[in-house]
PDB file of C-alpha atoms in Angstrom:
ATOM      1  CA  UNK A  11     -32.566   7.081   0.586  1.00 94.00           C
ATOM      2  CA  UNK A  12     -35.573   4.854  -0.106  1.00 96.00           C
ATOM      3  CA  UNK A  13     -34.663   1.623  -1.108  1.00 97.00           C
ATOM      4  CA  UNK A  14     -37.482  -0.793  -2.566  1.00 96.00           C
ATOM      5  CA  UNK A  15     -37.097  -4.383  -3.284  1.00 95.00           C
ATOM      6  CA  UNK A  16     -39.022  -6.488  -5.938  1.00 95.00           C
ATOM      7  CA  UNK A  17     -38.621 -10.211  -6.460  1.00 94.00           C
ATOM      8  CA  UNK A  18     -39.252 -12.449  -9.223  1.00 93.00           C
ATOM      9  CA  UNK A  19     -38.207 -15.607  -9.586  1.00 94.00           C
ATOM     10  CA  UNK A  20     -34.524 -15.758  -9.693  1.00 95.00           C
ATOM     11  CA  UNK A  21     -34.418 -12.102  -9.801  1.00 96.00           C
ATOM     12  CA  UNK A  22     -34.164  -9.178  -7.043  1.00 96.00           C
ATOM     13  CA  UNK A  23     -34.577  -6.101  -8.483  1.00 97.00           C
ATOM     14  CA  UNK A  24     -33.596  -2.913  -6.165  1.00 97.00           C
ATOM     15  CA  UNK A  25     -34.821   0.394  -6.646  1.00 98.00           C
ATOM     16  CA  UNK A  26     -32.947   3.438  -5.331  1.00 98.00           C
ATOM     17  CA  UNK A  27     -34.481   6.978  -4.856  1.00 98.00           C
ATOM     18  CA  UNK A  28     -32.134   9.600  -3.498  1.00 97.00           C
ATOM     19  CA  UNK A  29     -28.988   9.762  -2.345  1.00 97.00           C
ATOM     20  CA  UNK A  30     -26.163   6.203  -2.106  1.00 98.00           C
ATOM     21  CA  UNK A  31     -23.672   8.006  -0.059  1.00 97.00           C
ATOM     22  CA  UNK A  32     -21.813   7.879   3.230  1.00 96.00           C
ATOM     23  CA  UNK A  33     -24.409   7.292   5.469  1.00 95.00           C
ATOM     24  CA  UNK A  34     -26.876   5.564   3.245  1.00 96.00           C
ATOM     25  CA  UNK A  35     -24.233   2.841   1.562  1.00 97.00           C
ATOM     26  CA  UNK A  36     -24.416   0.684   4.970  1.00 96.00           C
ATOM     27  CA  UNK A  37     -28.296   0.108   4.306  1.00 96.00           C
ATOM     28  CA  UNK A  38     -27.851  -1.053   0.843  1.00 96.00           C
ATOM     29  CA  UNK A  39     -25.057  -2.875   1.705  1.00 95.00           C
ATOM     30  CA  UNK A  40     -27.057  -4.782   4.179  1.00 94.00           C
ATOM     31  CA  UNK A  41     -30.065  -5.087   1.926  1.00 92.00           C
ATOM     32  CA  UNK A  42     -28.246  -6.336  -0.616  1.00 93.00           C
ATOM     33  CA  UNK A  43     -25.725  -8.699   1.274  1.00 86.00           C
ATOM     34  CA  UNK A  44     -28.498 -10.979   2.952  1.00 84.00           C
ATOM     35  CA  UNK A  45     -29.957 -11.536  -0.824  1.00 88.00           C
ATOM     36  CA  UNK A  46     -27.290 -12.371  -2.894  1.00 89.00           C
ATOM     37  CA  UNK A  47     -26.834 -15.883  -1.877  1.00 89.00           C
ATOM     38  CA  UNK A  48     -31.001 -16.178  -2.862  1.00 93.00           C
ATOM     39  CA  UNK A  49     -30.730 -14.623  -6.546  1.00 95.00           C
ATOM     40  CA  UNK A  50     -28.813 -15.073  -9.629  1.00 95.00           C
ATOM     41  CA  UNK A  51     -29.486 -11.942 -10.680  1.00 96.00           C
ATOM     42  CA  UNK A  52     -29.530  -8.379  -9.238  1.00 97.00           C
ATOM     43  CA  UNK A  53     -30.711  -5.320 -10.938  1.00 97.00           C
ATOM     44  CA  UNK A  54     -30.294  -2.247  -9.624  1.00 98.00           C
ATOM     45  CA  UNK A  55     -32.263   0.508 -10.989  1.00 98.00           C
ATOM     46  CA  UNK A  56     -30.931   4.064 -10.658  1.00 98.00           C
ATOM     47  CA  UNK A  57     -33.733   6.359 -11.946  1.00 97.00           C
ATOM     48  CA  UNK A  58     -34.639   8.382  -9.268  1.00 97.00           C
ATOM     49  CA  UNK A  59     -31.077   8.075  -7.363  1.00 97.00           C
ATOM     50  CA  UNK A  60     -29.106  11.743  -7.762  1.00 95.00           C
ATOM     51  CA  UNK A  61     -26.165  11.329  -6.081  1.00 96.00           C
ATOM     52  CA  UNK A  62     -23.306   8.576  -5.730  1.00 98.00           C
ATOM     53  CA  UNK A  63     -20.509   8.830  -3.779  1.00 98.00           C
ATOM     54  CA  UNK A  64     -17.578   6.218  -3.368  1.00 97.00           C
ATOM     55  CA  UNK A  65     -18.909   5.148  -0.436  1.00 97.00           C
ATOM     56  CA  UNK A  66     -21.924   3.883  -2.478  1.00 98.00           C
ATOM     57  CA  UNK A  67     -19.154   2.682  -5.804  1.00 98.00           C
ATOM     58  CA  UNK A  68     -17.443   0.958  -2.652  1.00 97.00           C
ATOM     59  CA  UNK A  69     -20.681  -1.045  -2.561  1.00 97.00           C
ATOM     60  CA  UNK A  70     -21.562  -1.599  -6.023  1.00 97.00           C
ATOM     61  CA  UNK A  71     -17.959  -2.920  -6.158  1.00 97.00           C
ATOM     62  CA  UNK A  72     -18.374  -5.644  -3.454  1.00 96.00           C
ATOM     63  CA  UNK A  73     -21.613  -6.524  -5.400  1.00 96.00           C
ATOM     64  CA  UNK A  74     -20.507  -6.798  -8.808  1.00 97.00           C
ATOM     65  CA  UNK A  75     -17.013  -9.335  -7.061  1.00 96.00           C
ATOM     66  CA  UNK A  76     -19.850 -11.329  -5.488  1.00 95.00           C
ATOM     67  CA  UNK A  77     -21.700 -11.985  -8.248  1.00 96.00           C
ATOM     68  CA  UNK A  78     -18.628 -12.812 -10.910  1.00 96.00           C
ATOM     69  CA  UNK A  79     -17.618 -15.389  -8.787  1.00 95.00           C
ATOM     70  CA  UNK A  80     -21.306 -17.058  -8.578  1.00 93.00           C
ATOM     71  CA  UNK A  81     -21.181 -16.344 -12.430  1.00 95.00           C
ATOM     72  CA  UNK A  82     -24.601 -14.613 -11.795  1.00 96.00           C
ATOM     73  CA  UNK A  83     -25.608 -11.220 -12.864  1.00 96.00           C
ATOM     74  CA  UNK A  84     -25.753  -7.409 -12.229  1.00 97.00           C
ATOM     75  CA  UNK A  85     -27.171  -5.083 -13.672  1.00 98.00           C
ATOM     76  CA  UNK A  86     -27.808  -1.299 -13.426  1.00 98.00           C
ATOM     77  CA  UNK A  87     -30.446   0.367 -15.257  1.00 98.00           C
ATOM     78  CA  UNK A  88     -31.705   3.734 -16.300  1.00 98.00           C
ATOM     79  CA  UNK A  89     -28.418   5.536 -14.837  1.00 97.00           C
ATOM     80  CA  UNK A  90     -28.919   9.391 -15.243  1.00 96.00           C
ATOM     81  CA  UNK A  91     -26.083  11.126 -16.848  1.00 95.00           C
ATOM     82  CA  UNK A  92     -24.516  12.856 -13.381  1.00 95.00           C
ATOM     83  CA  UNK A  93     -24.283   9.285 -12.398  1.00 97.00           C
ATOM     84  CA  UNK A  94     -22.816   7.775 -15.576  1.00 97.00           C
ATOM     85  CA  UNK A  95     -20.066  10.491 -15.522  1.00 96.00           C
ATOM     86  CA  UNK A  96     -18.929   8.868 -12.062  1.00 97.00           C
ATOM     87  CA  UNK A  97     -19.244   5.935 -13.370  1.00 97.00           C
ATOM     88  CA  UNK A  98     -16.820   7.027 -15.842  1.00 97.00           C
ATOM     89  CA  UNK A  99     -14.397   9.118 -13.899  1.00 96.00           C
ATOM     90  CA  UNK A 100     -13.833   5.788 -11.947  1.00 97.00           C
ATOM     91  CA  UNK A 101     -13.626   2.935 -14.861  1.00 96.00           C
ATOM     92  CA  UNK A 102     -16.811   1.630 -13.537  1.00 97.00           C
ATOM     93  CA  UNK A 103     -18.234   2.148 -16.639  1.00 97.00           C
ATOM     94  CA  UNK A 104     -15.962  -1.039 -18.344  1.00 96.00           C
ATOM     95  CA  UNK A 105     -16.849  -3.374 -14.915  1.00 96.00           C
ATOM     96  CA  UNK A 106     -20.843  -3.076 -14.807  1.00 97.00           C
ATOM     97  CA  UNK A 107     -23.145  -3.921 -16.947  1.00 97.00           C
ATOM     98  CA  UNK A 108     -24.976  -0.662 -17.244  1.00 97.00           C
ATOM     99  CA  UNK A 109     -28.478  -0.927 -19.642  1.00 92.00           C
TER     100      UNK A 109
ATOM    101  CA  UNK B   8     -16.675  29.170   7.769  1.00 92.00           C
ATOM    102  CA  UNK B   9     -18.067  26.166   9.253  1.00 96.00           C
ATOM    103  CA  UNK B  10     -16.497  24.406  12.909  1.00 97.00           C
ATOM    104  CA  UNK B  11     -17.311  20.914  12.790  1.00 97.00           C
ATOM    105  CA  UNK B  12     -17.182  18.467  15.800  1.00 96.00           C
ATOM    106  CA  UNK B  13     -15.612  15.497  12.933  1.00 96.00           C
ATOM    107  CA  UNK B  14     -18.944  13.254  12.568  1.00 95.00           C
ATOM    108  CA  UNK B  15     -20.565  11.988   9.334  1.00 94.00           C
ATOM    109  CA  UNK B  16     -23.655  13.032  10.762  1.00 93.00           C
ATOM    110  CA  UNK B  17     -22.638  17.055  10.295  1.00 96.00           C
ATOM    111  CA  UNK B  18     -22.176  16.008   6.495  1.00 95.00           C
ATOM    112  CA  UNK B  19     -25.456  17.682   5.742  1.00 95.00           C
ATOM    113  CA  UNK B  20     -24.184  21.346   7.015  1.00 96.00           C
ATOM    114  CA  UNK B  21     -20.633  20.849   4.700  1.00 97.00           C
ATOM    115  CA  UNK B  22     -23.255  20.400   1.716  1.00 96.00           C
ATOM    116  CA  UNK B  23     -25.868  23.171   2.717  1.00 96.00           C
ATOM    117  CA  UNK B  24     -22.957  25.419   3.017  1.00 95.00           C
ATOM    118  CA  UNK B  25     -21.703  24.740  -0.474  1.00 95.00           C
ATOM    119  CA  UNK B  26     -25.404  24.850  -1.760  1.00 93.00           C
ATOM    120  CA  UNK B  27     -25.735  28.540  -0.483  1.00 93.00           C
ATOM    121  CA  UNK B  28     -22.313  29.945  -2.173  1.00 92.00           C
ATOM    122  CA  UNK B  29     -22.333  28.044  -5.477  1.00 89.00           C
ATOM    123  CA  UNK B  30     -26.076  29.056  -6.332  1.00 86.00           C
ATOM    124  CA  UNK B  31     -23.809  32.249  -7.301  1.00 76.00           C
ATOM    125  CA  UNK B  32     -22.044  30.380  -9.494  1.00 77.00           C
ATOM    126  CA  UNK B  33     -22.097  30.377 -13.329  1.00 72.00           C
ATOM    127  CA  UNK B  34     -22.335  27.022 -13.695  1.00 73.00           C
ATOM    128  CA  UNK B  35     -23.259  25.229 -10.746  1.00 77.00           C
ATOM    129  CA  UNK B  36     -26.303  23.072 -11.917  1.00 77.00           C
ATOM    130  CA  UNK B  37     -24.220  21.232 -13.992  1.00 79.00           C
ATOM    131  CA  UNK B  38     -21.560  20.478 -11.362  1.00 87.00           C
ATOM    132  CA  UNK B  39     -23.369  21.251  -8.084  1.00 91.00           C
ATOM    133  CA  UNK B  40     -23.513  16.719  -7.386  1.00 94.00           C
ATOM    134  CA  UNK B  41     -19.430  16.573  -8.410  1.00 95.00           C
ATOM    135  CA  UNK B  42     -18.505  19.009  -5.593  1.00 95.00           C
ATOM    136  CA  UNK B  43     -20.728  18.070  -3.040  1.00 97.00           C
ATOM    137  CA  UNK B  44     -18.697  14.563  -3.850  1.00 98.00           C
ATOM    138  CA  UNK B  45     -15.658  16.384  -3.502  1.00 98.00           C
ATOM    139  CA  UNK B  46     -17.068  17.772  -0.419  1.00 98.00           C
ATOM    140  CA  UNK B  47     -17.828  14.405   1.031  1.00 98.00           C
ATOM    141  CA  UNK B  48     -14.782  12.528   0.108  1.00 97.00           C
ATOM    142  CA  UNK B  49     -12.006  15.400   1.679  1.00 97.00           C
ATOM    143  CA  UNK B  50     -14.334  15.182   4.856  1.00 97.00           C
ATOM    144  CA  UNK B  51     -15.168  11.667   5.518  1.00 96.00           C
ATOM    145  CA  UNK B  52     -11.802  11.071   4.761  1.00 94.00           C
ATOM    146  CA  UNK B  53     -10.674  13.479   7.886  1.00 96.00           C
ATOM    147  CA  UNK B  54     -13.641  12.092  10.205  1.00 96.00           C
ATOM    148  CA  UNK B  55     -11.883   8.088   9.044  1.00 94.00           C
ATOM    149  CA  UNK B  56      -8.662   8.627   8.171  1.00 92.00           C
ATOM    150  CA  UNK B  57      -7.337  11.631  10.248  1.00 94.00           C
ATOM    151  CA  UNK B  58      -9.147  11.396  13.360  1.00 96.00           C
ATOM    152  CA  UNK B  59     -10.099   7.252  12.819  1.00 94.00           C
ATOM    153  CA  UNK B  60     -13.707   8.644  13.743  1.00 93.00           C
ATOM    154  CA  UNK B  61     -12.849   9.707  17.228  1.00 94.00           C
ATOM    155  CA  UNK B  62     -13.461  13.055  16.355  1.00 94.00           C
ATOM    156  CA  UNK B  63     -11.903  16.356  16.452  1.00 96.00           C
ATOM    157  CA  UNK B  64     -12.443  20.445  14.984  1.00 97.00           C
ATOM    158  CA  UNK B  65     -12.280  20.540  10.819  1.00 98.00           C
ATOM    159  CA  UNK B  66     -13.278  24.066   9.747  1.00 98.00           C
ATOM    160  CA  UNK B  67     -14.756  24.153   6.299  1.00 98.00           C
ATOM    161  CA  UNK B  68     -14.938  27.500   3.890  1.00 97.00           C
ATOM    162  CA  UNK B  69     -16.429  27.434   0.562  1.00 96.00           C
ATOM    163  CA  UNK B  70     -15.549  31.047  -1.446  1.00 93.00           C
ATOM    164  CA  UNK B  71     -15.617  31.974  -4.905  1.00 90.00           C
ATOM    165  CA  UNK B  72     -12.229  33.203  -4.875  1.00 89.00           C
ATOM    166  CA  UNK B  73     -12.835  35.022  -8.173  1.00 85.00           C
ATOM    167  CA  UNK B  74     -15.573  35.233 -11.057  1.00 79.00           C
ATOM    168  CA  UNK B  75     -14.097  31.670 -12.584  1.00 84.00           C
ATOM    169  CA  UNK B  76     -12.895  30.067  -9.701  1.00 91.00           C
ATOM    170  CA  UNK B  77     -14.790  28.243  -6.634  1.00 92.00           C
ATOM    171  CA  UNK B  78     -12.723  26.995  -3.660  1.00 95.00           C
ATOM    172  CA  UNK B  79     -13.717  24.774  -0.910  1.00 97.00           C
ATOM    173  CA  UNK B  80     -10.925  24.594   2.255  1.00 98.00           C
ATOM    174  CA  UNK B  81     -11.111  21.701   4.814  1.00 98.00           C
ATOM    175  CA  UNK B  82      -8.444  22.677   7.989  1.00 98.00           C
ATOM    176  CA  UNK B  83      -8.228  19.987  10.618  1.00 98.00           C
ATOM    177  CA  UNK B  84      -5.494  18.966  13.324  1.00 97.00           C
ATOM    178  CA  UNK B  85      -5.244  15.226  13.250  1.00 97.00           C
ATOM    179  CA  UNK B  86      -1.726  13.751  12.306  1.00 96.00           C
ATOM    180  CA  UNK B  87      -0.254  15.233   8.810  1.00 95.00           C
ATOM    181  CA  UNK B  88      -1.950  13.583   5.927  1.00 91.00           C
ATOM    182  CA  UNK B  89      -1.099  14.319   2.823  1.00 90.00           C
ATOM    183  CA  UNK B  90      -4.280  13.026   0.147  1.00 83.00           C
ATOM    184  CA  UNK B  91      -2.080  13.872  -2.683  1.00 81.00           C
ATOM    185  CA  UNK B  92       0.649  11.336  -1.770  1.00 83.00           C
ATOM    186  CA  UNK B  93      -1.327   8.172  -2.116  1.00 77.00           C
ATOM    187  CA  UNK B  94      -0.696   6.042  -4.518  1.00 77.00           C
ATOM    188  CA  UNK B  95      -2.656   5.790  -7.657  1.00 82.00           C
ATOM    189  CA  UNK B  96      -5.327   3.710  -8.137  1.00 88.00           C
ATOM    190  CA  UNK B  97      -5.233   1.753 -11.534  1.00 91.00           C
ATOM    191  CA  UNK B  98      -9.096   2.523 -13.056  1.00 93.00           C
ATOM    192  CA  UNK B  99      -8.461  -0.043 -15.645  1.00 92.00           C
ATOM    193  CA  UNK B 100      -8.454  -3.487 -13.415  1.00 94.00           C
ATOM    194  CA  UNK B 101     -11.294  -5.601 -13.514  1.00 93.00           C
ATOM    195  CA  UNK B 102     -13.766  -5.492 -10.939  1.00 94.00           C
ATOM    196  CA  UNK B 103     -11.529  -8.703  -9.420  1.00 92.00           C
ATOM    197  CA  UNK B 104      -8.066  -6.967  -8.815  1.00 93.00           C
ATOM    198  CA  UNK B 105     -10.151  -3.787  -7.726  1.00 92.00           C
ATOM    199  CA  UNK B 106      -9.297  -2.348  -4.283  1.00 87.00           C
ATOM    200  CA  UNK B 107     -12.146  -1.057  -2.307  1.00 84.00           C
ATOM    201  CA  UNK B 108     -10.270   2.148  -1.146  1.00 86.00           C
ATOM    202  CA  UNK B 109      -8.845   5.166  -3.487  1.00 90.00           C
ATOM    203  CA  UNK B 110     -12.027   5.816  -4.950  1.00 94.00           C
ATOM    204  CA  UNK B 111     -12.342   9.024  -3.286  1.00 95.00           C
ATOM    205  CA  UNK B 112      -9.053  10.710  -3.954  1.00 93.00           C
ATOM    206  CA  UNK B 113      -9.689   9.492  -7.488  1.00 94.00           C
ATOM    207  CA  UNK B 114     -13.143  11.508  -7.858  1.00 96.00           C
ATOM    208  CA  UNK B 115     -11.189  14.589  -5.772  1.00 96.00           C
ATOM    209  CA  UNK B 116      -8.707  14.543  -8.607  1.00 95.00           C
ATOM    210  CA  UNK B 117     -10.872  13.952 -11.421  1.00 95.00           C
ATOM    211  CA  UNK B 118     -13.553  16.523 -10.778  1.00 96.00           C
ATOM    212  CA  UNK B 119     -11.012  19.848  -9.100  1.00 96.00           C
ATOM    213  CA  UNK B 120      -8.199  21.495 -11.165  1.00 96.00           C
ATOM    214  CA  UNK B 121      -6.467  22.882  -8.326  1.00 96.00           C
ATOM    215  CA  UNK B 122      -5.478  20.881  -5.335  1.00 96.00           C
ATOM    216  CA  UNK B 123      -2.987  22.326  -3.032  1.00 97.00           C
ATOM    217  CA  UNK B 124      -1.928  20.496   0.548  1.00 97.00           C
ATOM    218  CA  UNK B 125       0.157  21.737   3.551  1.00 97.00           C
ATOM    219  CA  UNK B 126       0.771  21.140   7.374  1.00 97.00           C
ATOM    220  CA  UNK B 127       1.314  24.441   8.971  1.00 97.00           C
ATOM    221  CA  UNK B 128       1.715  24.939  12.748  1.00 96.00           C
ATOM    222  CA  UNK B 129       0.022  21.236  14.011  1.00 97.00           C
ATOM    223  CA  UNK B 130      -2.734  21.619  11.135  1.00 98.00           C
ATOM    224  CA  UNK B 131      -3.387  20.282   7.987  1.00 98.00           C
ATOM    225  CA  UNK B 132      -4.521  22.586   5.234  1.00 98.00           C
ATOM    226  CA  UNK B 133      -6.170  21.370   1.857  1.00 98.00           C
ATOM    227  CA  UNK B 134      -7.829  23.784  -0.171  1.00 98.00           C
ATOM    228  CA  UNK B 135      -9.819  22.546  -4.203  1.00 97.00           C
ATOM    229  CA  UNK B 136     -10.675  24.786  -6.435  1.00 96.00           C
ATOM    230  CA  UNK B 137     -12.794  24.114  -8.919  1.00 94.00           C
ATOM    231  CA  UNK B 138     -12.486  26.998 -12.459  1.00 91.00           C
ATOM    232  CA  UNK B 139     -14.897  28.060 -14.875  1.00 78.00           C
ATOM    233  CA  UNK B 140     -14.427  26.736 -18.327  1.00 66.00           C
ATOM    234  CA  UNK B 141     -16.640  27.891 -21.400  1.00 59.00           C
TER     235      UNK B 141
END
């Protein structure tokens, strides 16, 4: 999985290509983790990601609890429909903020 | 069937073996990400869970047991476990109450229509099937 970060201002914006599972979810988690205390917003944008596992809902999870409780935001963007029916299957889709 | 060692590494050969018997399958564009999920959940789940990642033999088969009906079989020998027996994970908390475990079983349930468990002779047996529907 290729994982590219972009920053402006208060914003870090992470796009995912490929595949947010099992052995991938650890380097997001990582990427992700060191930044959150730096932004008050995250978007994540899923266009070219194809496959998510719970290992990589585990982390969206932890990210979405981190930022409630700064009151900051997340956001996921351009989430293909194999994705979104995850998203579903696991009520995800009523605790993100998908656009 | 496949003999793995139990390492996340060998995911890769659970999901090119599925890959090579559901391109026969009527359908499989349209569900070939759900059951490699499937496929990843019932094994990681061994390699953590059953084994706690020491490791250990899990066989994997992936048939289509008729013209409707795909099956995947994971057999492995770590200590009965029983996926089907854990509690249910409520889908409707907010993101706050949410427990970071479940998730799995949830998509396992979700996506299969037949799940069927048993511990036979020291090993435990869980074959999904997944059928055709118009």
């Amino acid at each position: 999985m290729n994982i590219e970060k972009k920053n402006s201002g208060d914003t870090l914006t992470i796009a995912l290509e490929g595949r947010l599972d099992t052995t991938t979810s650890p380097d997001l988690e990582e990427v992700v983790t060191g930044a959150l205390e730096d932004f008050d917003s995250i978007i994540f944008d899923f266009e070219n990601l194809s496959y998510i596992s719970s290992a990589g809902l585990r982390v969206v999870l932890s990210i979405q609890k981190k930022m409630n409780a700064k009151n900051g935001n997340f956001i996921i963007k351009n989430v293909n429909d194999s994705v979104q029916e995850i998203f579903n299957m696991t009520g995800f889709s009523n605790i993100l903020t998908i656009k | 069937m496949l003999v793995l060692s139990g390492k996340t590494e060998e995911l890769g050969l659970i999901h090119q073996k599925l890959n090579e018997v559901i391109r026969d399958y009527p359908f499989y564009m349209e569900i070939q990400m759900q059951l490699e999920i499937v496929a990843e959940e019932i094994y990681v789940n061994i390699v953590h869970h059953g084994y706690k990642q020491k490791g250990g033999h899990i066989c994997f088969d992936c048939y289509i047991a008729d013209e409707c009906t795909l099956c995947m079989q994971f057999i492995d020998r770590a200590p009965a476990f029983n996926p089907l027996i854990f509690e249910e994970t409520n889908l409707t908390l907010k993101a706050e109450k949410r427990e970071k475990g479940g998730l799995g079983i949830v998509l396992v349930k979700k996506i299969m229509d037949v799940i069927h468990y048993e511990y036979t002779e020291g090993s435990n047996i869980l074959r999904v099937c997944k059928l055709y529907k118009e």
